[in-house]
Amino acid sequence: MQPGDPIPGRTLKAFCRDCLAPTRPGIPRCPSCGSPRIVAHEELGELALAHIDCDAFYASIEKRDDPSLADKPLIIGGGRRGVVSTACYIARISGVHSAMPMFKALEACPDAVVLPPDMEKYGRVGREIRTMMRELTPLVEPISIDEAFLDLTGTERLHHAAPAETLARFAARVEHEVGITVSVGLSHNKFLAKIASDMDKPRGFSVIGRAETVSLLAGMPVSRIWGVGKALEGKLAAEGIRTIAQLQAADETELAKRYGAMGLRLARLARGRDERKVTPDSEAKSVSAETTFNTDISDPAELVKILRRLSEKVSYRLKKAGIAGRTVTLKLKTPDFRTLTRSRQLADPTQLADRIFRIGRELLAGETDGRRFRLLGIGVADLSDGAFADPADLVDEAATRAARAEHAVDSLREKFGRDAVELGLVWSGKR
Ligand code: TTP
Ligand code: MG
């Protein structure tokens, strides 16, 4: 191929996801192989930002490893906490979903097979898929164990195909070589790519072009906007705002006045504007701090005190690196060297000591039942750019005040040195 040659795939408007043959929009089946799985879009050849998310990840892996489970409703979860980690798509028909208490899930779906999670295995599969992603582009940004953003801009000559075709080939490869399915979202920015990957699950492939961005978002509830959790959703609903269309109609400066930085974010994302870049996985997968005790400790109050110090250390490192994390993990080691980890995923990435500490304390509370421990650690994973960390919590004002106080302490420390200011004030009071 010569430098002046046209870019492969740039004029692509439709193709078959099964045999990858290019085709024409508007036809129901592939003329080459007869498959109905046609992807068609006017902008298909120009879009290069993808979000890939595995379907019912833990459950799909277990079904792969035990074919007798293939047609059965399968739930992964249980253990001490007794909640559903995930459910296969058959169990979801009965209403079972992640984070549901197990007893409720079994009420809804009494025939379900329940398996405990095998995190080591899922981690292995996740890494295998990630390695395959990096063969497509160096710009792979993992978001969690089973999902990542990929920027395929400029990869047409390398793969002799449009990003859309490269992604479909990738999905087929994962099916054949790993044995589970993925869903792909393709668009022109991260926010929309993530929405797209969720539109056609499982085994989906959805495209959101520039032309329909605003009208497509208009019909969605505000909860589809990244960072809008239950609390903010309720707050917006109380003011009569339920759909993204209403946010689109609202004045941007008015939203900024009412909700601060979050308001601006709402206004921008509602119109499908998102400038965030895909940043490849940094060296650090997580930031953590731990300590081994001289003598084993069982006293909850003492453990909480140590946890507080460790949380502050982790937060300090995150802030210094300008990053934040969305999963907080507590680590404990028993006197017989068994390691326990307990994790919690947050709606937004955090870098605040106070937030890390509060979540760690909750996780710890489930374990301090008189047992002794020889080690305590706290860490934050699912790292991303710190720019979007800890949006103001519009409902829990105490949390926002605590965040503000923490930032104030940070700037004092900038001026007077790290040890000059104690964080005790921020943590006083019961929240
Ligand atoms: P998800 O991608 O959110 O869910 P999923 O892959 O099971 O299903 P989907 O097809 O809708 O993408 O999360 C990936 C894995 O993370 C999931 O298989 C189990 C785990 N998980 C939990 O342990 N608890 C949770 O609350 C959620 C949401 C996920
Ligand atoms: Mg998934």
GROMACS .gro file of C-alpha atoms and ligand atoms in nm:
model
  461
    1MET     CA    1   0.000   0.000   0.000
    2GLN     CA    2   0.127   0.348  -0.090
    3PRO     CA    3   0.097   0.652   0.135
    4GLY     CA    4  -0.143   0.823  -0.106
    5ASP     CA    5  -0.384   0.528  -0.129
    6PRO     CA    6  -0.732   0.576   0.014
    7ILE     CA    7  -0.776   0.474   0.376
    8PRO     CA    8  -0.928   0.123   0.392
    9GLY     CA    9  -1.286   0.113   0.510
   10ARG     CA   10  -1.338   0.491   0.517
   11THR     CA   11  -1.647   0.471   0.294
   12LEU     CA   12  -1.790   0.162   0.464
   13LYS     CA   13  -2.166   0.190   0.526
   14ALA     CA   14  -2.262  -0.169   0.612
   15PHE     CA   15  -2.109  -0.511   0.668
   16CYS     CA   16  -2.186  -0.856   0.802
   17ARG     CA   17  -2.070  -0.935   1.156
   18ASP     CA   18  -2.044  -1.305   1.078
   19CYS     CA   19  -1.851  -1.323   0.750
   20LEU     CA   20  -1.729  -0.960   0.758
   21ALA     CA   21  -1.830  -0.904   0.395
   22PRO     CA   22  -1.909  -0.541   0.317
   23THR     CA   23  -2.268  -0.495   0.208
   24ARG     CA   24  -2.533  -0.230   0.140
   25PRO     CA   25  -2.747  -0.063   0.406
   26GLY     CA   26  -3.113  -0.156   0.405
   27ILE     CA   27  -3.087  -0.525   0.330
   28PRO     CA   28  -3.203  -0.767   0.600
   29ARG     CA   29  -2.956  -1.049   0.535
   30CYS     CA   30  -2.597  -1.080   0.423
   31PRO     CA   31  -2.583  -1.166   0.050
   32SER     CA   32  -2.268  -1.370   0.110
   33CYS     CA   33  -2.356  -1.588   0.412
   34GLY     CA   34  -2.725  -1.522   0.480
   35SER     CA   35  -2.666  -1.394   0.835
   36PRO     CA   36  -2.911  -1.132   0.966
   37ARG     CA   37  -2.636  -0.974   1.177
   38ILE     CA   38  -2.578  -0.672   0.955
   39VAL     CA   39  -2.430  -0.352   1.097
   40ALA     CA   40  -2.530  -0.050   0.893
   41HIS     CA   41  -2.467   0.318   0.955
   42GLU     CA   42  -2.395   0.619   0.737
   43GLU     CA   43  -2.091   0.710   0.952
   44LEU     CA   44  -1.964   0.354   0.997
   45GLY     CA   45  -1.632   0.419   0.826
   46GLU     CA   46  -1.555   0.727   1.034
   47LEU     CA   47  -1.618   0.617   1.392
   48ALA     CA   48  -1.326   0.485   1.594
   49LEU     CA   49  -1.403   0.508   1.967
   50ALA     CA   50  -1.521   0.179   2.113
   51HIS     CA   51  -1.636   0.039   2.443
   52ILE     CA   52  -1.629  -0.338   2.481
   53ASP     CA   53  -1.804  -0.511   2.770
   54CYS     CA   54  -1.824  -0.886   2.826
   55ASP     CA   55  -2.172  -1.035   2.861
   56ALA     CA   56  -2.267  -1.171   3.205
   57PHE     CA   57  -1.895  -1.207   3.259
   58TYR     CA   58  -1.856  -1.440   3.561
   59ALA     CA   59  -2.156  -1.650   3.456
   60SER     CA   60  -2.039  -1.684   3.095
   61ILE     CA   61  -1.703  -1.817   3.211
   62GLU     CA   62  -1.867  -2.077   3.434
   63LYS     CA   63  -2.097  -2.185   3.151
   64ARG     CA   64  -1.798  -2.215   2.921
   65ASP     CA   65  -1.628  -2.445   3.173
   66ASP     CA   66  -1.933  -2.659   3.240
   67PRO     CA   67  -2.148  -2.707   2.928
   68SER     CA   68  -2.420  -2.878   3.137
   69LEU     CA   69  -2.502  -2.529   3.268
   70ALA     CA   70  -2.557  -2.383   2.920
   71ASP     CA   71  -2.938  -2.381   2.923
   72LYS     CA   72  -2.986  -2.332   3.297
   73PRO     CA   73  -3.040  -2.009   3.487
   74LEU     CA   74  -2.708  -1.943   3.659
   75ILE     CA   75  -2.629  -1.705   3.942
   76ILE     CA   76  -2.279  -1.628   4.064
   77GLY     CA   77  -2.253  -1.496   4.416
   78GLY     CA   78  -2.338  -1.581   4.772
   79GLY     CA   79  -2.079  -1.611   5.044
   80ARG     CA   80  -2.102  -1.421   5.370
   81ARG     CA   81  -2.258  -1.115   5.214
   82GLY     CA   82  -2.520  -1.315   5.031
   83VAL     CA   83  -2.564  -1.099   4.723
   84VAL     CA   84  -2.569  -1.172   4.352
   85SER     CA   85  -2.245  -1.085   4.170
   86THR     CA   86  -2.400  -1.152   3.834
   87ALA     CA   87  -2.666  -1.366   3.668
   88CYS     CA   88  -2.670  -1.520   3.322
   89TYR     CA   89  -2.919  -1.384   3.072
   90ILE     CA   90  -3.159  -1.674   3.131
   91ALA     CA   91  -3.180  -1.592   3.503
   92ARG     CA   92  -3.221  -1.223   3.419
   93ILE     CA   93  -3.552  -1.302   3.246
   94SER     CA   94  -3.686  -1.382   3.596
   95GLY     CA   95  -3.565  -1.045   3.721
   96VAL     CA   96  -3.239  -1.151   3.885
   97HIS     CA   97  -2.967  -0.886   3.874
   98SER     CA   98  -2.629  -0.791   4.024
   99ALA     CA   99  -2.627  -0.673   4.386
  100MET     CA  100  -2.966  -0.834   4.461
  101PRO     CA  101  -2.982  -1.026   4.791
  102MET     CA  102  -2.945  -1.394   4.714
  103PHE     CA  103  -3.265  -1.495   4.893
  104LYS     CA  104  -3.463  -1.255   4.674
  105ALA     CA  105  -3.291  -1.386   4.362
  106LEU     CA  106  -3.389  -1.740   4.454
  107GLU     CA  107  -3.745  -1.633   4.523
  108ALA     CA  108  -3.758  -1.489   4.170
  109CYS     CA  109  -3.580  -1.781   4.010
  110PRO     CA  110  -3.604  -2.093   4.228
  111ASP     CA  111  -3.449  -2.322   3.964
  112ALA     CA  112  -3.128  -2.123   3.941
  113VAL     CA  113  -2.793  -2.292   3.989
  114VAL     CA  114  -2.579  -2.087   4.228
  115LEU     CA  115  -2.198  -2.091   4.214
  116PRO     CA  116  -1.948  -1.901   4.428
  117PRO     CA  117  -1.720  -1.663   4.237
  118ASP     CA  118  -1.375  -1.782   4.132
  119MET     CA  119  -1.199  -1.446   4.113
  120GLU     CA  120  -0.864  -1.586   4.015
  121LYS     CA  121  -1.011  -1.752   3.709
  122TYR     CA  122  -1.210  -1.442   3.607
  123GLY     CA  123  -0.897  -1.231   3.645
  124ARG     CA  124  -0.710  -1.466   3.412
  125VAL     CA  125  -0.981  -1.449   3.146
  126GLY     CA  126  -1.002  -1.071   3.180
  127ARG     CA  127  -0.627  -1.039   3.124
  128GLU     CA  128  -0.639  -1.273   2.824
  129ILE     CA  129  -0.904  -1.058   2.660
  130ARG     CA  130  -0.715  -0.741   2.742
  131THR     CA  131  -0.401  -0.877   2.576
  132MET     CA  132  -0.607  -0.943   2.263
  133MET     CA  133  -0.740  -0.587   2.276
  134ARG     CA  134  -0.387  -0.450   2.280
  135GLU     CA  135  -0.322  -0.624   1.951
  136LEU     CA  136  -0.581  -0.392   1.796
  137THR     CA  137  -0.446  -0.065   1.936
  138PRO     CA  138  -0.212   0.050   2.211
  139LEU     CA  139  -0.490   0.283   2.325
  140VAL     CA  140  -0.677   0.041   2.551
  141GLU     CA  141  -0.815   0.178   2.876
  142PRO     CA  142  -0.954  -0.091   3.104
  143ILE     CA  143  -1.244   0.023   3.320
  144SER     CA  144  -1.302  -0.293   3.515
  145ILE     CA  145  -1.234  -0.663   3.495
  146ASP     CA  146  -1.456  -0.711   3.189
  147GLU     CA  147  -1.472  -0.379   3.005
  148ALA     CA  148  -1.244  -0.132   2.831
  149PHE     CA  149  -1.238   0.168   2.602
  150LEU     CA  150  -1.041   0.138   2.279
  151ASP     CA  151  -0.941   0.419   2.049
  152LEU     CA  152  -0.893   0.273   1.701
  153THR     CA  153  -0.825   0.603   1.527
  154GLY     CA  154  -0.566   0.556   1.254
  155THR     CA  155  -0.559   0.175   1.266
  156GLU     CA  156  -0.720   0.125   0.923
  157ARG     CA  157  -0.397   0.065   0.735
  158LEU     CA  158  -0.261  -0.166   1.001
  159HIS     CA  159  -0.571  -0.387   1.000
  160HIS     CA  160  -0.675  -0.323   0.639
  161ALA     CA  161  -1.020  -0.252   0.770
  162ALA     CA  162  -1.239   0.013   0.926
  163PRO     CA  163  -1.245   0.015   1.309
  164ALA     CA  164  -1.599  -0.129   1.292
  165GLU     CA  165  -1.477  -0.434   1.101
  166THR     CA  166  -1.176  -0.476   1.328
  167LEU     CA  167  -1.409  -0.475   1.629
  168ALA     CA  168  -1.644  -0.732   1.479
  169ARG     CA  169  -1.348  -0.955   1.399
  170PHE     CA  170  -1.232  -0.912   1.759
  171ALA     CA  171  -1.572  -1.009   1.901
  172ALA     CA  172  -1.571  -1.324   1.688
  173ARG     CA  173  -1.217  -1.404   1.798
  174VAL     CA  174  -1.310  -1.379   2.166
  175GLU     CA  175  -1.601  -1.614   2.106
  176HIS     CA  176  -1.382  -1.872   1.932
  177GLU     CA  177  -1.068  -1.848   2.139
  178VAL     CA  178  -1.192  -1.754   2.485
  179GLY     CA  179  -1.540  -1.901   2.466
  180ILE     CA  180  -1.748  -1.610   2.595
  181THR     CA  181  -1.934  -1.328   2.418
  182VAL     CA  182  -1.884  -0.952   2.428
  183SER     CA  183  -2.090  -0.648   2.331
  184VAL     CA  184  -1.941  -0.362   2.134
  185GLY     CA  185  -2.037   0.005   2.129
  186LEU     CA  186  -1.890   0.225   1.858
  187SER     CA  187  -1.918   0.603   1.850
  188HIS     CA  188  -1.723   0.926   1.847
  189ASN     CA  189  -1.650   0.959   2.218
  190LYS     CA  190  -1.624   0.756   2.537
  191PHE     CA  191  -1.956   0.853   2.691
  192LEU     CA  192  -2.149   0.750   2.381
  193ALA     CA  193  -1.944   0.436   2.316
  194LYS     CA  194  -2.030   0.316   2.665
  195ILE     CA  195  -2.398   0.386   2.614
  196ALA     CA  196  -2.384   0.205   2.279
  197SER     CA  197  -2.226  -0.114   2.416
  198ASP     CA  198  -2.520  -0.146   2.654
  199MET     CA  199  -2.792  -0.098   2.392
  200ASP     CA  200  -2.789  -0.439   2.231
  201LYS     CA  201  -2.660  -0.683   2.495
  202PRO     CA  202  -2.573  -0.969   2.484
  203ARG     CA  203  -2.355  -1.028   2.174
  204GLY     CA  204  -2.440  -0.680   2.059
  205PHE     CA  205  -2.289  -0.427   1.825
  206SER     CA  206  -2.434  -0.075   1.839
  207VAL     CA  207  -2.330   0.239   1.663
  208ILE     CA  208  -2.406   0.597   1.763
  209GLY     CA  209  -2.313   0.847   1.493
  210ARG     CA  210  -2.276   1.223   1.522
  211ALA     CA  211  -2.598   1.281   1.330
  212GLU     CA  212  -2.828   1.110   1.579
  213THR     CA  213  -2.634   1.179   1.900
  214VAL     CA  214  -2.863   1.449   2.039
  215SER     CA  215  -3.193   1.290   1.936
  216LEU     CA  216  -3.095   0.948   2.066
  217LEU     CA  217  -2.989   1.085   2.405
  218ALA     CA  218  -3.307   1.293   2.427
  219GLY     CA  219  -3.520   0.984   2.479
  220MET     CA  220  -3.309   0.844   2.761
  221PRO     CA  221  -3.357   0.891   3.137
  222VAL     CA  222  -3.102   1.110   3.318
  223SER     CA  223  -2.971   0.802   3.497
  224ARG     CA  224  -2.795   0.700   3.175
  225ILE     CA  225  -2.555   0.989   3.218
  226TRP     CA  226  -2.228   0.874   3.360
  227GLY     CA  227  -2.203   0.982   3.723
  228VAL     CA  228  -2.577   1.022   3.782
  229GLY     CA  229  -2.648   0.774   4.059
  230LYS     CA  230  -2.967   0.709   4.250
  231ALA     CA  231  -2.920   1.010   4.476
  232LEU     CA  232  -2.871   1.267   4.203
  233GLU     CA  233  -3.143   1.106   3.996
  234GLY     CA  234  -3.383   1.160   4.286
  235LYS     CA  235  -3.271   1.519   4.332
  236LEU     CA  236  -3.323   1.596   3.962
  237ALA     CA  237  -3.660   1.420   3.965
  238ALA     CA  238  -3.768   1.635   4.260
  239GLU     CA  239  -3.707   1.934   4.036
  240GLY     CA  240  -3.903   1.774   3.756
  241ILE     CA  241  -3.601   1.669   3.546
  242ARG     CA  242  -3.631   1.308   3.436
  243THR     CA  243  -3.512   1.287   3.077
  244ILE     CA  244  -3.195   1.390   2.903
  245ALA     CA  245  -3.416   1.595   2.667
  246GLN     CA  246  -3.501   1.821   2.961
  247LEU     CA  247  -3.133   1.871   3.034
  248GLN     CA  248  -3.070   1.951   2.668
  249ALA     CA  249  -3.339   2.218   2.683
  250ALA     CA  250  -3.202   2.369   3.004
  251ASP     CA  251  -2.962   2.661   2.988
  252GLU     CA  252  -2.600   2.556   3.042
  253THR     CA  253  -2.506   2.850   3.265
  254GLU     CA  254  -2.825   2.800   3.465
  255LEU     CA  255  -2.732   2.435   3.526
  256ALA     CA  256  -2.380   2.538   3.623
  257LYS     CA  257  -2.520   2.793   3.867
  258ARG     CA  258  -2.751   2.542   4.027
  259TYR     CA  259  -2.526   2.236   4.040
  260GLY     CA  260  -2.170   2.368   4.006
  261ALA     CA  261  -1.920   2.154   3.816
  262MET     CA  262  -2.169   1.871   3.806
  263GLY     CA  263  -2.418   2.098   3.629
  264LEU     CA  264  -2.170   2.174   3.354
  265ARG     CA  265  -2.097   1.806   3.318
  266LEU     CA  266  -2.469   1.729   3.292
  267ALA     CA  267  -2.514   1.996   3.026
  268ARG     CA  268  -2.221   1.874   2.819
  269LEU     CA  269  -2.292   1.503   2.841
  270ALA     CA  270  -2.664   1.555   2.775
  271ARG     CA  271  -2.563   1.696   2.437
  272GLY     CA  272  -2.325   1.407   2.380
  273ARG     CA  273  -2.012   1.615   2.428
  274ASP     CA  274  -1.724   1.436   2.596
  275GLU     CA  275  -1.362   1.529   2.539
  276ARG     CA  276  -1.202   1.263   2.756
  277LYS     CA  277  -0.918   1.077   2.586
  278VAL     CA  278  -0.861   0.705   2.600
  279THR     CA  279  -0.562   0.673   2.829
  280PRO     CA  280  -0.387   0.340   2.813
  281ASP     CA  281  -0.351   0.141   3.126
  282SER     CA  282  -0.089   0.308   3.341
  283GLU     CA  283   0.174   0.103   3.515
  284ALA     CA  284  -0.019   0.115   3.837
  285LYS     CA  285  -0.324  -0.110   3.847
  286SER     CA  286  -0.407  -0.005   4.197
  287VAL     CA  287  -0.279   0.216   4.474
  288SER     CA  288  -0.273   0.063   4.818
  289ALA     CA  289  -0.116   0.074   5.160
  290GLU     CA  290  -0.097  -0.199   5.419
  291THR     CA  291   0.066  -0.273   5.747
  292THR     CA  292   0.158  -0.590   5.933
  293PHE     CA  293   0.113  -0.567   6.310
  294ASN     CA  294   0.369  -0.661   6.571
  295THR     CA  295   0.100  -0.853   6.754
  296ASP     CA  296  -0.230  -0.969   6.609
  297ILE     CA  297  -0.521  -0.730   6.660
  298SER     CA  298  -0.889  -0.803   6.706
  299ASP     CA  299  -1.008  -0.475   6.859
  300PRO     CA  300  -1.231  -0.302   6.599
  301ALA     CA  301  -1.151   0.048   6.731
  302GLU     CA  302  -0.782  -0.010   6.695
  303LEU     CA  303  -0.823  -0.150   6.344
  304VAL     CA  304  -1.034   0.150   6.244
  305LYS     CA  305  -0.762   0.383   6.367
  306ILE     CA  306  -0.503   0.209   6.153
  307LEU     CA  307  -0.740   0.202   5.858
  308ARG     CA  308  -0.776   0.578   5.885
  309ARG     CA  309  -0.402   0.630   5.857
  310LEU     CA  310  -0.373   0.390   5.563
  311SER     CA  311  -0.665   0.556   5.381
  312GLU     CA  312  -0.491   0.887   5.412
  313LYS     CA  313  -0.173   0.742   5.268
  314VAL     CA  314  -0.356   0.595   4.968
  315SER     CA  315  -0.542   0.921   4.908
  316TYR     CA  316  -0.219   1.120   4.924
  317ARG     CA  317  -0.061   0.900   4.656
  318LEU     CA  318  -0.368   0.919   4.433
  319LYS     CA  319  -0.383   1.297   4.456
  320LYS     CA  320  -0.014   1.330   4.387
  321ALA     CA  321  -0.044   1.117   4.073
  322GLY     CA  322  -0.363   1.298   3.964
  323ILE     CA  323  -0.559   0.977   3.948
  324ALA     CA  324  -0.862   0.828   4.119
  325GLY     CA  325  -1.012   0.483   4.155
  326ARG     CA  326  -1.359   0.336   4.144
  327THR     CA  327  -1.308   0.017   4.346
  328VAL     CA  328  -1.208   0.022   4.711
  329THR     CA  329  -1.061  -0.301   4.845
  330LEU     CA  330  -0.999  -0.391   5.206
  331LYS     CA  331  -0.739  -0.656   5.277
  332LEU     CA  332  -0.700  -0.858   5.594
  333LYS     CA  333  -0.467  -1.140   5.683
  334THR     CA  334  -0.548  -1.388   5.957
  335PRO     CA  335  -0.283  -1.531   6.195
  336ASP     CA  336  -0.273  -1.846   5.979
  337PHE     CA  337  -0.180  -1.630   5.679
  338ARG     CA  338  -0.510  -1.653   5.498
  339THR     CA  339  -0.584  -1.337   5.301
  340LEU     CA  340  -0.935  -1.192   5.290
  341THR     CA  341  -1.031  -0.917   5.049
  342ARG     CA  342  -1.357  -0.725   5.041
  343SER     CA  343  -1.435  -0.479   4.762
  344ARG     CA  344  -1.690  -0.214   4.687
  345GLN     CA  345  -1.747  -0.045   4.355
  346LEU     CA  346  -1.839   0.325   4.357
  347ALA     CA  347  -2.052   0.524   4.116
  348ASP     CA  348  -1.766   0.769   4.063
  349PRO     CA  349  -1.391   0.740   4.104
  350THR     CA  350  -1.256   0.880   4.428
  351GLN     CA  351  -0.928   1.013   4.556
  352LEU     CA  352  -1.055   1.137   4.892
  353ALA     CA  353  -0.917   0.991   5.212
  354ASP     CA  354  -1.251   1.043   5.383
  355ARG     CA  355  -1.445   0.846   5.123
  356ILE     CA  356  -1.189   0.565   5.105
  357PHE     CA  357  -1.187   0.545   5.483
  358ARG     CA  358  -1.566   0.538   5.520
  359ILE     CA  359  -1.603   0.256   5.268
  360GLY     CA  360  -1.311   0.068   5.419
  361ARG     CA  361  -1.471   0.103   5.762
  362GLU     CA  362  -1.798  -0.044   5.635
  363LEU     CA  363  -1.616  -0.335   5.475
  364LEU     CA  364  -1.418  -0.386   5.794
  365ALA     CA  365  -1.731  -0.386   6.009
  366GLY     CA  366  -1.843  -0.706   5.836
  367GLU     CA  367  -1.526  -0.885   5.942
  368THR     CA  368  -1.451  -0.768   6.296
  369ASP     CA  369  -1.632  -1.040   6.485
  370GLY     CA  370  -1.366  -1.107   6.746
  371ARG     CA  371  -1.122  -1.267   6.504
  372ARG     CA  372  -0.762  -1.159   6.520
  373PHE     CA  373  -0.575  -1.019   6.224
  374ARG     CA  374  -0.205  -0.987   6.147
  375LEU     CA  375  -0.233  -0.745   5.857
  376LEU     CA  376  -0.464  -0.470   5.740
  377GLY     CA  377  -0.456  -0.298   5.402
  378ILE     CA  378  -0.670  -0.068   5.193
  379GLY     CA  379  -0.640  -0.005   4.821
  380VAL     CA  380  -0.812   0.163   4.532
  381ALA     CA  381  -0.832   0.010   4.184
  382ASP     CA  382  -1.005   0.071   3.847
  383LEU     CA  383  -0.789   0.379   3.815
  384SER     CA  384  -0.871   0.670   3.590
  385ASP     CA  385  -0.792   1.037   3.544
  386GLY     CA  386  -0.850   1.236   3.862
  387ALA     CA  387  -1.032   1.512   3.672
  388PHE     CA  388  -1.372   1.349   3.716
  389ALA     CA  389  -1.315   1.225   4.069
  390ASP     CA  390  -1.561   1.291   4.349
  391PRO     CA  391  -1.828   1.508   4.189
  392ALA     CA  392  -2.015   1.713   4.446
  393ASP     CA  393  -2.271   1.499   4.620
  394LEU     CA  394  -2.585   1.704   4.581
  395VAL     CA  395  -2.786   1.501   4.824
  396ASP     CA  396  -2.544   1.407   5.097
  397GLU     CA  397  -2.428   1.755   5.183
  398ALA     CA  398  -2.223   1.628   5.474
  399ALA     CA  399  -2.010   1.431   5.228
  400THR     CA  400  -1.957   1.739   5.013
  401ARG     CA  401  -1.860   1.944   5.317
  402ALA     CA  402  -1.616   1.673   5.422
  403ALA     CA  403  -1.467   1.673   5.074
  404ARG     CA  404  -1.428   2.049   5.081
  405ALA     CA  405  -1.263   2.032   5.421
  406GLU     CA  406  -1.025   1.767   5.295
  407HIS     CA  407  -0.924   1.981   5.000
  408ALA     CA  408  -0.867   2.272   5.239
  409VAL     CA  409  -0.642   2.054   5.454
  410ASP     CA  410  -0.457   1.950   5.139
  411SER     CA  411  -0.380   2.305   5.042
  412LEU     CA  412  -0.266   2.389   5.396
  413ARG     CA  413  -0.031   2.095   5.375
  414GLU     CA  414   0.099   2.224   5.044
  415LYS     CA  415   0.197   2.540   5.227
  416PHE     CA  416   0.313   2.418   5.565
  417GLY     CA  417   0.420   2.061   5.509
  418ARG     CA  418   0.255   1.728   5.538
  419ASP     CA  419   0.274   1.677   5.909
  420ALA     CA  420   0.162   2.026   6.003
  421VAL     CA  421  -0.208   1.955   5.963
  422GLU     CA  422  -0.392   1.666   6.119
  423LEU     CA  423  -0.689   1.523   5.935
  424GLY     CA  424  -0.868   1.457   6.263
  425LEU     CA  425  -1.113   1.742   6.218
  426VAL     CA  426  -1.239   1.609   5.889
  427TRP     CA  427  -1.315   1.280   6.042
  428SER     CA  428  -1.467   1.395   6.365
  429GLY     CA  429  -1.837   1.346   6.403
  430LYS     CA  430  -2.039   1.046   6.307
  431ARG     CA  431  -2.135   1.012   5.943
  432TTP     P1  432  -2.088  -0.606   3.452
  432TTP     O1  433  -2.019  -0.587   3.321
  432TTP     O2  434  -2.159  -0.490   3.512
  432TTP     O3  435  -2.196  -0.721   3.441
  432TTP     P2  436  -2.192  -0.855   3.358
  432TTP     O4  437  -2.071  -0.864   3.271
  432TTP     O5  438  -2.212  -0.970   3.451
  432TTP     O6  439  -2.322  -0.843   3.268
  432TTP     P3  440  -2.349  -0.748   3.142
  432TTP     O7  441  -2.375  -0.842   3.029
  432TTP     O8  442  -2.468  -0.667   3.177
  432TTP     O9  443  -2.226  -0.667   3.120
  432TTP    O10  444  -1.985  -0.657   3.559
  432TTP     C1  445  -1.881  -0.750   3.529
  432TTP     C2  446  -1.865  -0.849   3.642
  432TTP    O11  447  -1.840  -0.781   3.764
  432TTP     C3  448  -1.987  -0.934   3.666
  432TTP    O12  449  -1.988  -1.051   3.583
  432TTP     C4  450  -1.977  -0.967   3.811
  432TTP     C5  451  -1.903  -0.849   3.872
  432TTP     N1  452  -2.000  -0.763   3.944
  432TTP     C6  453  -2.015  -0.780   4.082
  432TTP    O13  454  -1.950  -0.865   4.143
  432TTP     N2  455  -2.107  -0.702   4.149
  432TTP     C7  456  -2.182  -0.607   4.085
  432TTP    O14  457  -2.264  -0.538   4.148
  432TTP     C8  458  -2.164  -0.589   3.943
  432TTP     C9  459  -2.247  -0.485   3.868
  432TTP    C10  460  -2.072  -0.669   3.879
  433MG      MG  461  -2.016  -0.703   3.152
   0.00000   0.00000   0.00000
